[in-house]
Amino acid sequence: MELATPRPPVLDLLRRERLVAVLRGADADALTAATAVLAANGVRLIELTLSSDAGLTALRRVAADRTLPPDTVLGAGTVLTRDQARAAIDAGARYLVTPGVTEEVLAEGVDQGVPVLCGALTPSEAMAAVRLGATAVKLFPAYAVGGARYLRDLRAPLPDVPFIAIGGIALDDIADYFAAGAVAVGVGSPLLREAGTDSSPAALAALAERARAYVAATSAER
């Protein structure tokens, strides 16, 4: 029997792929369909948020889908509690994402050996996240505090912290965030748009086109 090729750690994947798709919505069918389209069009890191029960349902479905590209890496976002972290890991999440410095989620991730991408906005929060075991720090919401310029200033005293910029990132913003030192960008509504609630062929075709554009834009900066 041929052994599966070991997958690289999540931080290495972030540095290599440079793109995380963030899917949020209340329709599990639409989220499941959107995940399949993103994976088929080159998006390797996909985060399904737990802001509704649909996110966990979709995560469980797509984690069991053997037709997805084998290098697709699924994560759970908006993880707020230890119980949510456990449920997400049981459903197939290979990484967890928090909107802020959530100590119990970080502790569960460390206990289970599952990477946590921890939300932070200030130097104190970023330092706390790293101290508690975060694999990377999610700068969120990036656009609301000055975007790439703020990230550049934040990294000046924290040059070794791996930052992922998330929040309102359009295609034209990607080069600026990478120039400011982001290891990756996370993209939610600018990428997903209507595909979070609409799984019609037209909506999925438009999603596929946007996915290819974001993959191309991030690939150009590798």
mmCIF file of C-alpha atoms in Angstrom:
data_model
loop_
_atom_site.group_PDB
_atom_site.id
_atom_site.type_symbol
_atom_site.label_atom_id
_atom_site.label_comp_id
_atom_site.label_asym_id
_atom_site.label_seq_id
_atom_site.Cartn_x
_atom_site.Cartn_y
_atom_site.Cartn_z
ATOM 1 C CA MET A 1 0.000 0.000 0.000
ATOM 2 C CA GLU A 2 1.353 3.398 -0.962
ATOM 3 C CA LEU A 3 1.735 5.768 1.979
ATOM 4 C CA ALA A 4 0.259 9.254 1.754
ATOM 5 C CA THR A 5 2.770 12.080 1.398
ATOM 6 C CA PRO A 6 3.022 13.975 4.706
ATOM 7 C CA ARG A 7 1.458 17.421 4.549
ATOM 8 C CA PRO A 8 3.603 20.393 5.559
ATOM 9 C CA PRO A 9 2.754 22.278 8.779
ATOM 10 C CA VAL A 10 0.060 24.936 8.521
ATOM 11 C CA LEU A 11 2.501 27.821 8.909
ATOM 12 C CA ASP A 12 4.554 26.475 6.003
ATOM 13 C CA LEU A 13 1.359 26.197 3.957
ATOM 14 C CA LEU A 14 0.440 29.784 4.794
ATOM 15 C CA ARG A 15 3.844 30.965 3.658
ATOM 16 C CA ARG A 16 3.590 28.911 0.467
ATOM 17 C CA GLU A 17 -0.049 29.441 -0.529
ATOM 18 C CA ARG A 18 -0.479 32.967 0.923
ATOM 19 C CA LEU A 19 -4.288 32.789 0.717
ATOM 20 C CA VAL A 20 -6.993 31.660 3.147
ATOM 21 C CA ALA A 21 -10.605 31.658 1.960
ATOM 22 C CA VAL A 22 -13.032 32.493 4.772
ATOM 23 C CA LEU A 23 -16.554 31.130 4.321
ATOM 24 C CA ARG A 24 -19.339 32.469 6.498
ATOM 25 C CA GLY A 25 -23.054 31.810 6.139
ATOM 26 C CA ALA A 26 -26.153 30.079 7.414
ATOM 27 C CA ASP A 27 -26.747 27.695 4.493
ATOM 28 C CA ALA A 28 -24.773 24.462 4.865
ATOM 29 C CA ASP A 29 -25.549 23.365 1.307
ATOM 30 C CA ALA A 30 -24.248 26.624 -0.160
ATOM 31 C CA LEU A 31 -21.113 26.523 2.010
ATOM 32 C CA THR A 32 -20.440 22.921 1.009
ATOM 33 C CA ALA A 33 -20.805 23.742 -2.681
ATOM 34 C CA ALA A 34 -18.644 26.856 -2.350
ATOM 35 C CA THR A 35 -15.880 24.865 -0.642
ATOM 36 C CA ALA A 36 -15.801 22.374 -3.498
ATOM 37 C CA VAL A 37 -15.573 25.167 -6.072
ATOM 38 C CA LEU A 38 -12.764 26.936 -4.220
ATOM 39 C CA ALA A 39 -10.762 23.735 -3.847
ATOM 40 C CA ALA A 40 -11.239 22.870 -7.515
ATOM 41 C CA ASN A 41 -9.924 26.290 -8.515
ATOM 42 C CA GLY A 42 -6.690 26.265 -6.570
ATOM 43 C CA VAL A 43 -7.570 27.510 -3.086
ATOM 44 C CA ARG A 44 -5.819 25.205 -0.645
ATOM 45 C CA LEU A 45 -6.573 26.747 2.769
ATOM 46 C CA ILE A 46 -10.298 27.083 3.424
ATOM 47 C CA GLU A 47 -11.850 28.269 6.695
ATOM 48 C CA LEU A 48 -15.488 27.524 7.516
ATOM 49 C CA THR A 49 -16.677 29.765 10.323
ATOM 50 C CA LEU A 50 -18.781 28.577 13.246
ATOM 51 C CA SER A 51 -20.846 31.762 13.421
ATOM 52 C CA SER A 52 -23.820 29.522 12.590
ATOM 53 C CA ASP A 53 -24.480 25.785 12.886
ATOM 54 C CA ALA A 54 -24.171 25.590 9.109
ATOM 55 C CA GLY A 55 -20.424 26.096 9.324
ATOM 56 C CA LEU A 56 -19.843 22.978 11.413
ATOM 57 C CA THR A 57 -22.239 20.949 9.276
ATOM 58 C CA ALA A 58 -20.463 22.001 6.088
ATOM 59 C CA LEU A 59 -17.061 21.345 7.649
ATOM 60 C CA ARG A 60 -18.067 17.823 8.564
ATOM 61 C CA ARG A 61 -19.384 17.187 5.052
ATOM 62 C CA VAL A 62 -16.401 18.507 3.142
ATOM 63 C CA ALA A 63 -13.879 16.850 5.468
ATOM 64 C CA ALA A 64 -15.449 13.523 4.481
ATOM 65 C CA ASP A 65 -15.511 14.376 0.763
ATOM 66 C CA ARG A 66 -12.847 12.239 -0.926
ATOM 67 C CA THR A 67 -13.318 14.067 -4.234
ATOM 68 C CA LEU A 68 -11.644 17.250 -2.975
ATOM 69 C CA PRO A 69 -8.014 17.759 -3.997
ATOM 70 C CA PRO A 70 -5.951 15.872 -1.420
ATOM 71 C CA ASP A 71 -3.906 18.944 -0.497
ATOM 72 C CA THR A 72 -6.988 20.926 0.567
ATOM 73 C CA VAL A 73 -6.605 21.996 4.204
ATOM 74 C CA LEU A 74 -9.806 22.782 6.101
ATOM 75 C CA GLY A 75 -10.056 24.973 9.161
ATOM 76 C CA ALA A 76 -12.748 26.253 11.513
ATOM 77 C CA GLY A 77 -13.182 29.966 12.131
ATOM 78 C CA THR A 78 -14.895 32.104 14.764
ATOM 79 C CA VAL A 79 -13.995 29.483 17.362
ATOM 80 C CA LEU A 80 -14.882 31.040 20.723
ATOM 81 C CA THR A 81 -14.917 28.203 23.266
ATOM 82 C CA ARG A 82 -13.081 25.008 24.125
ATOM 83 C CA ASP A 83 -16.214 23.000 23.285
ATOM 84 C CA GLN A 84 -16.374 24.582 19.832
ATOM 85 C CA ALA A 85 -12.692 23.823 19.329
ATOM 86 C CA ARG A 86 -13.224 20.167 20.200
ATOM 87 C CA ALA A 87 -16.283 19.915 17.941
ATOM 88 C CA ALA A 88 -14.411 21.503 15.050
ATOM 89 C CA ILE A 89 -11.441 19.176 15.427
ATOM 90 C CA ASP A 90 -13.773 16.183 15.615
ATOM 91 C CA ALA A 91 -15.472 17.409 12.428
ATOM 92 C CA GLY A 92 -12.168 17.506 10.551
ATOM 93 C CA ALA A 93 -10.632 20.936 11.132
ATOM 94 C CA ARG A 94 -6.850 20.907 10.773
ATOM 95 C CA TYR A 95 -6.506 24.416 12.179
ATOM 96 C CA LEU A 96 -8.624 26.750 14.324
ATOM 97 C CA VAL A 97 -9.142 30.489 13.927
ATOM 98 C CA THR A 98 -10.263 32.890 16.652
ATOM 99 C CA PRO A 99 -11.385 36.520 16.272
ATOM 100 C CA GLY A 100 -9.465 37.508 19.416
ATOM 101 C CA VAL A 101 -7.087 36.184 22.041
ATOM 102 C CA THR A 102 -9.230 33.329 23.348
ATOM 103 C CA GLU A 103 -7.161 31.494 25.930
ATOM 104 C CA GLU A 104 -9.293 28.358 26.173
ATOM 105 C CA VAL A 105 -9.230 27.834 22.398
ATOM 106 C CA LEU A 106 -5.478 28.322 22.317
ATOM 107 C CA ALA A 107 -5.114 25.863 25.192
ATOM 108 C CA GLU A 108 -7.230 23.252 23.405
ATOM 109 C CA GLY A 109 -5.233 23.697 20.226
ATOM 110 C CA VAL A 110 -1.965 23.245 22.096
ATOM 111 C CA ASP A 111 -3.339 20.205 23.952
ATOM 112 C CA GLN A 112 -4.469 18.515 20.730
ATOM 113 C CA GLY A 113 -1.587 19.630 18.543
ATOM 114 C CA VAL A 114 -3.884 21.627 16.259
ATOM 115 C CA PRO A 115 -2.580 25.034 15.091
ATOM 116 C CA VAL A 116 -4.504 28.139 16.131
ATOM 117 C CA LEU A 117 -4.524 31.338 14.092
ATOM 118 C CA CYS A 118 -5.333 33.880 16.766
ATOM 119 C CA GLY A 119 -7.023 37.218 16.110
ATOM 120 C CA ALA A 120 -5.274 40.334 17.406
ATOM 121 C CA LEU A 121 -5.256 44.052 16.683
ATOM 122 C CA THR A 122 -2.713 45.630 19.037
ATOM 123 C CA PRO A 123 0.907 44.874 19.945
ATOM 124 C CA SER A 124 -0.181 43.642 23.389
ATOM 125 C CA GLU A 125 -2.736 41.257 21.875
ATOM 126 C CA ALA A 126 -0.256 39.946 19.299
ATOM 127 C CA MET A 127 2.346 39.329 22.013
ATOM 128 C CA ALA A 128 -0.235 37.564 24.196
ATOM 129 C CA ALA A 129 -1.313 35.354 21.294
ATOM 130 C CA VAL A 130 2.239 34.224 20.612
ATOM 131 C CA ARG A 131 2.925 33.667 24.318
ATOM 132 C CA LEU A 132 -0.146 31.417 24.553
ATOM 133 C CA GLY A 133 0.912 29.268 21.624
ATOM 134 C CA ALA A 134 -0.639 30.820 18.490
ATOM 135 C CA THR A 135 0.856 29.525 15.246
ATOM 136 C CA ALA A 136 0.154 32.840 13.519
ATOM 137 C CA VAL A 137 -1.597 36.096 14.358
ATOM 138 C CA LYS A 138 -4.630 37.175 12.377
ATOM 139 C CA LEU A 139 -4.706 40.966 12.052
ATOM 140 C CA PHE A 140 -8.434 41.644 12.056
ATOM 141 C CA PRO A 141 -10.153 43.778 10.904
ATOM 142 C CA ALA A 142 -7.156 45.022 8.947
ATOM 143 C CA TYR A 143 -8.948 47.614 6.821
ATOM 144 C CA ALA A 144 -10.489 49.368 9.847
ATOM 145 C CA VAL A 145 -7.162 50.363 11.399
ATOM 146 C CA GLY A 146 -5.216 51.558 8.403
ATOM 147 C CA GLY A 147 -4.659 48.438 6.356
ATOM 148 C CA ALA A 148 -1.166 47.695 5.106
ATOM 149 C CA ARG A 149 0.316 50.825 6.679
ATOM 150 C CA TYR A 150 -0.844 49.711 10.135
ATOM 151 C CA LEU A 151 0.547 46.226 9.578
ATOM 152 C CA ARG A 152 3.919 47.681 8.611
ATOM 153 C CA ASP A 153 3.991 49.764 11.792
ATOM 154 C CA LEU A 154 2.857 46.816 13.918
ATOM 155 C CA ARG A 155 5.593 44.577 12.554
ATOM 156 C CA ALA A 156 8.336 47.093 13.299
ATOM 157 C CA PRO A 157 8.641 45.969 16.961
ATOM 158 C CA LEU A 158 7.378 42.438 16.187
ATOM 159 C CA PRO A 159 9.260 41.390 13.046
ATOM 160 C CA ASP A 160 9.245 37.685 13.856
ATOM 161 C CA VAL A 161 5.479 37.349 14.379
ATOM 162 C CA PRO A 162 3.761 35.743 11.361
ATOM 163 C CA PHE A 163 0.789 37.985 10.559
ATOM 164 C CA ILE A 164 -2.176 37.112 8.360
ATOM 165 C CA ALA A 165 -4.138 40.164 7.238
ATOM 166 C CA ILE A 166 -7.904 39.665 7.158
ATOM 167 C CA GLY A 167 -10.794 42.054 6.651
ATOM 168 C CA GLY A 168 -11.951 43.828 3.509
ATOM 169 C CA ILE A 169 -8.996 42.799 1.340
ATOM 170 C CA ALA A 170 -9.609 43.390 -2.349
ATOM 171 C CA LEU A 171 -7.451 42.072 -5.174
ATOM 172 C CA ASP A 172 -5.698 45.423 -5.514
ATOM 173 C CA ASP A 173 -4.723 45.388 -1.814
ATOM 174 C CA ILE A 174 -2.815 42.095 -1.822
ATOM 175 C CA ALA A 175 0.566 43.379 -3.026
ATOM 176 C CA ASP A 176 0.542 46.143 -0.393
ATOM 177 C CA TYR A 177 -0.125 43.694 2.447
ATOM 178 C CA PHE A 178 2.643 41.380 1.315
ATOM 179 C CA ALA A 179 5.011 44.329 0.973
ATOM 180 C CA ALA A 180 4.110 45.254 4.563
ATOM 181 C CA GLY A 181 5.144 41.796 5.722
ATOM 182 C CA ALA A 182 1.988 39.674 5.832
ATOM 183 C CA VAL A 183 2.722 35.970 5.383
ATOM 184 C CA ALA A 184 -0.774 35.508 3.928
ATOM 185 C CA VAL A 185 -4.122 37.206 3.461
ATOM 186 C CA GLY A 186 -7.536 35.952 4.444
ATOM 187 C CA VAL A 187 -10.457 36.855 2.200
ATOM 188 C CA GLY A 188 -14.107 36.480 3.096
ATOM 189 C CA SER A 189 -16.971 38.433 1.557
ATOM 190 C CA PRO A 190 -14.951 39.946 -1.336
ATOM 191 C CA LEU A 191 -14.384 36.359 -2.499
ATOM 192 C CA LEU A 192 -17.538 34.536 -1.388
ATOM 193 C CA ARG A 193 -20.191 37.195 -2.113
ATOM 194 C CA GLU A 194 -23.536 35.664 -3.091
ATOM 195 C CA ALA A 195 -22.145 32.109 -3.113
ATOM 196 C CA GLY A 196 -22.635 32.007 0.657
ATOM 197 C CA THR A 197 -26.378 31.757 0.134
ATOM 198 C CA ASP A 198 -26.759 30.899 -3.537
ATOM 199 C CA SER A 199 -25.467 27.627 -4.969
ATOM 200 C CA SER A 200 -26.877 28.177 -8.442
ATOM 201 C CA PRO A 201 -24.601 27.423 -11.417
ATOM 202 C CA ALA A 202 -24.247 31.146 -12.131
ATOM 203 C CA ALA A 203 -23.199 31.982 -8.564
ATOM 204 C CA LEU A 204 -20.703 29.119 -8.431
ATOM 205 C CA ALA A 205 -19.252 30.019 -11.828
ATOM 206 C CA ALA A 206 -18.701 33.589 -10.611
ATOM 207 C CA LEU A 207 -17.081 32.245 -7.439
ATOM 208 C CA ALA A 208 -14.747 30.073 -9.498
ATOM 209 C CA GLU A 209 -13.670 33.108 -11.511
ATOM 210 C CA ARG A 210 -12.974 35.145 -8.361
ATOM 211 C CA ALA A 211 -11.089 32.229 -6.823
ATOM 212 C CA ARG A 212 -8.799 31.969 -9.829
ATOM 213 C CA ALA A 213 -8.169 35.713 -9.695
ATOM 214 C CA TYR A 214 -7.223 35.626 -5.993
ATOM 215 C CA VAL A 215 -5.018 32.574 -6.474
ATOM 216 C CA ALA A 216 -3.257 34.316 -9.358
ATOM 217 C CA ALA A 217 -2.780 37.512 -7.344
ATOM 218 C CA THR A 218 -1.313 35.718 -4.343
ATOM 219 C CA SER A 219 0.812 33.440 -6.538
ATOM 220 C CA ALA A 220 2.341 36.499 -8.189
ATOM 221 C CA GLU A 221 3.662 37.588 -4.795
ATOM 222 C CA ARG A 222 5.313 34.270 -3.849
#
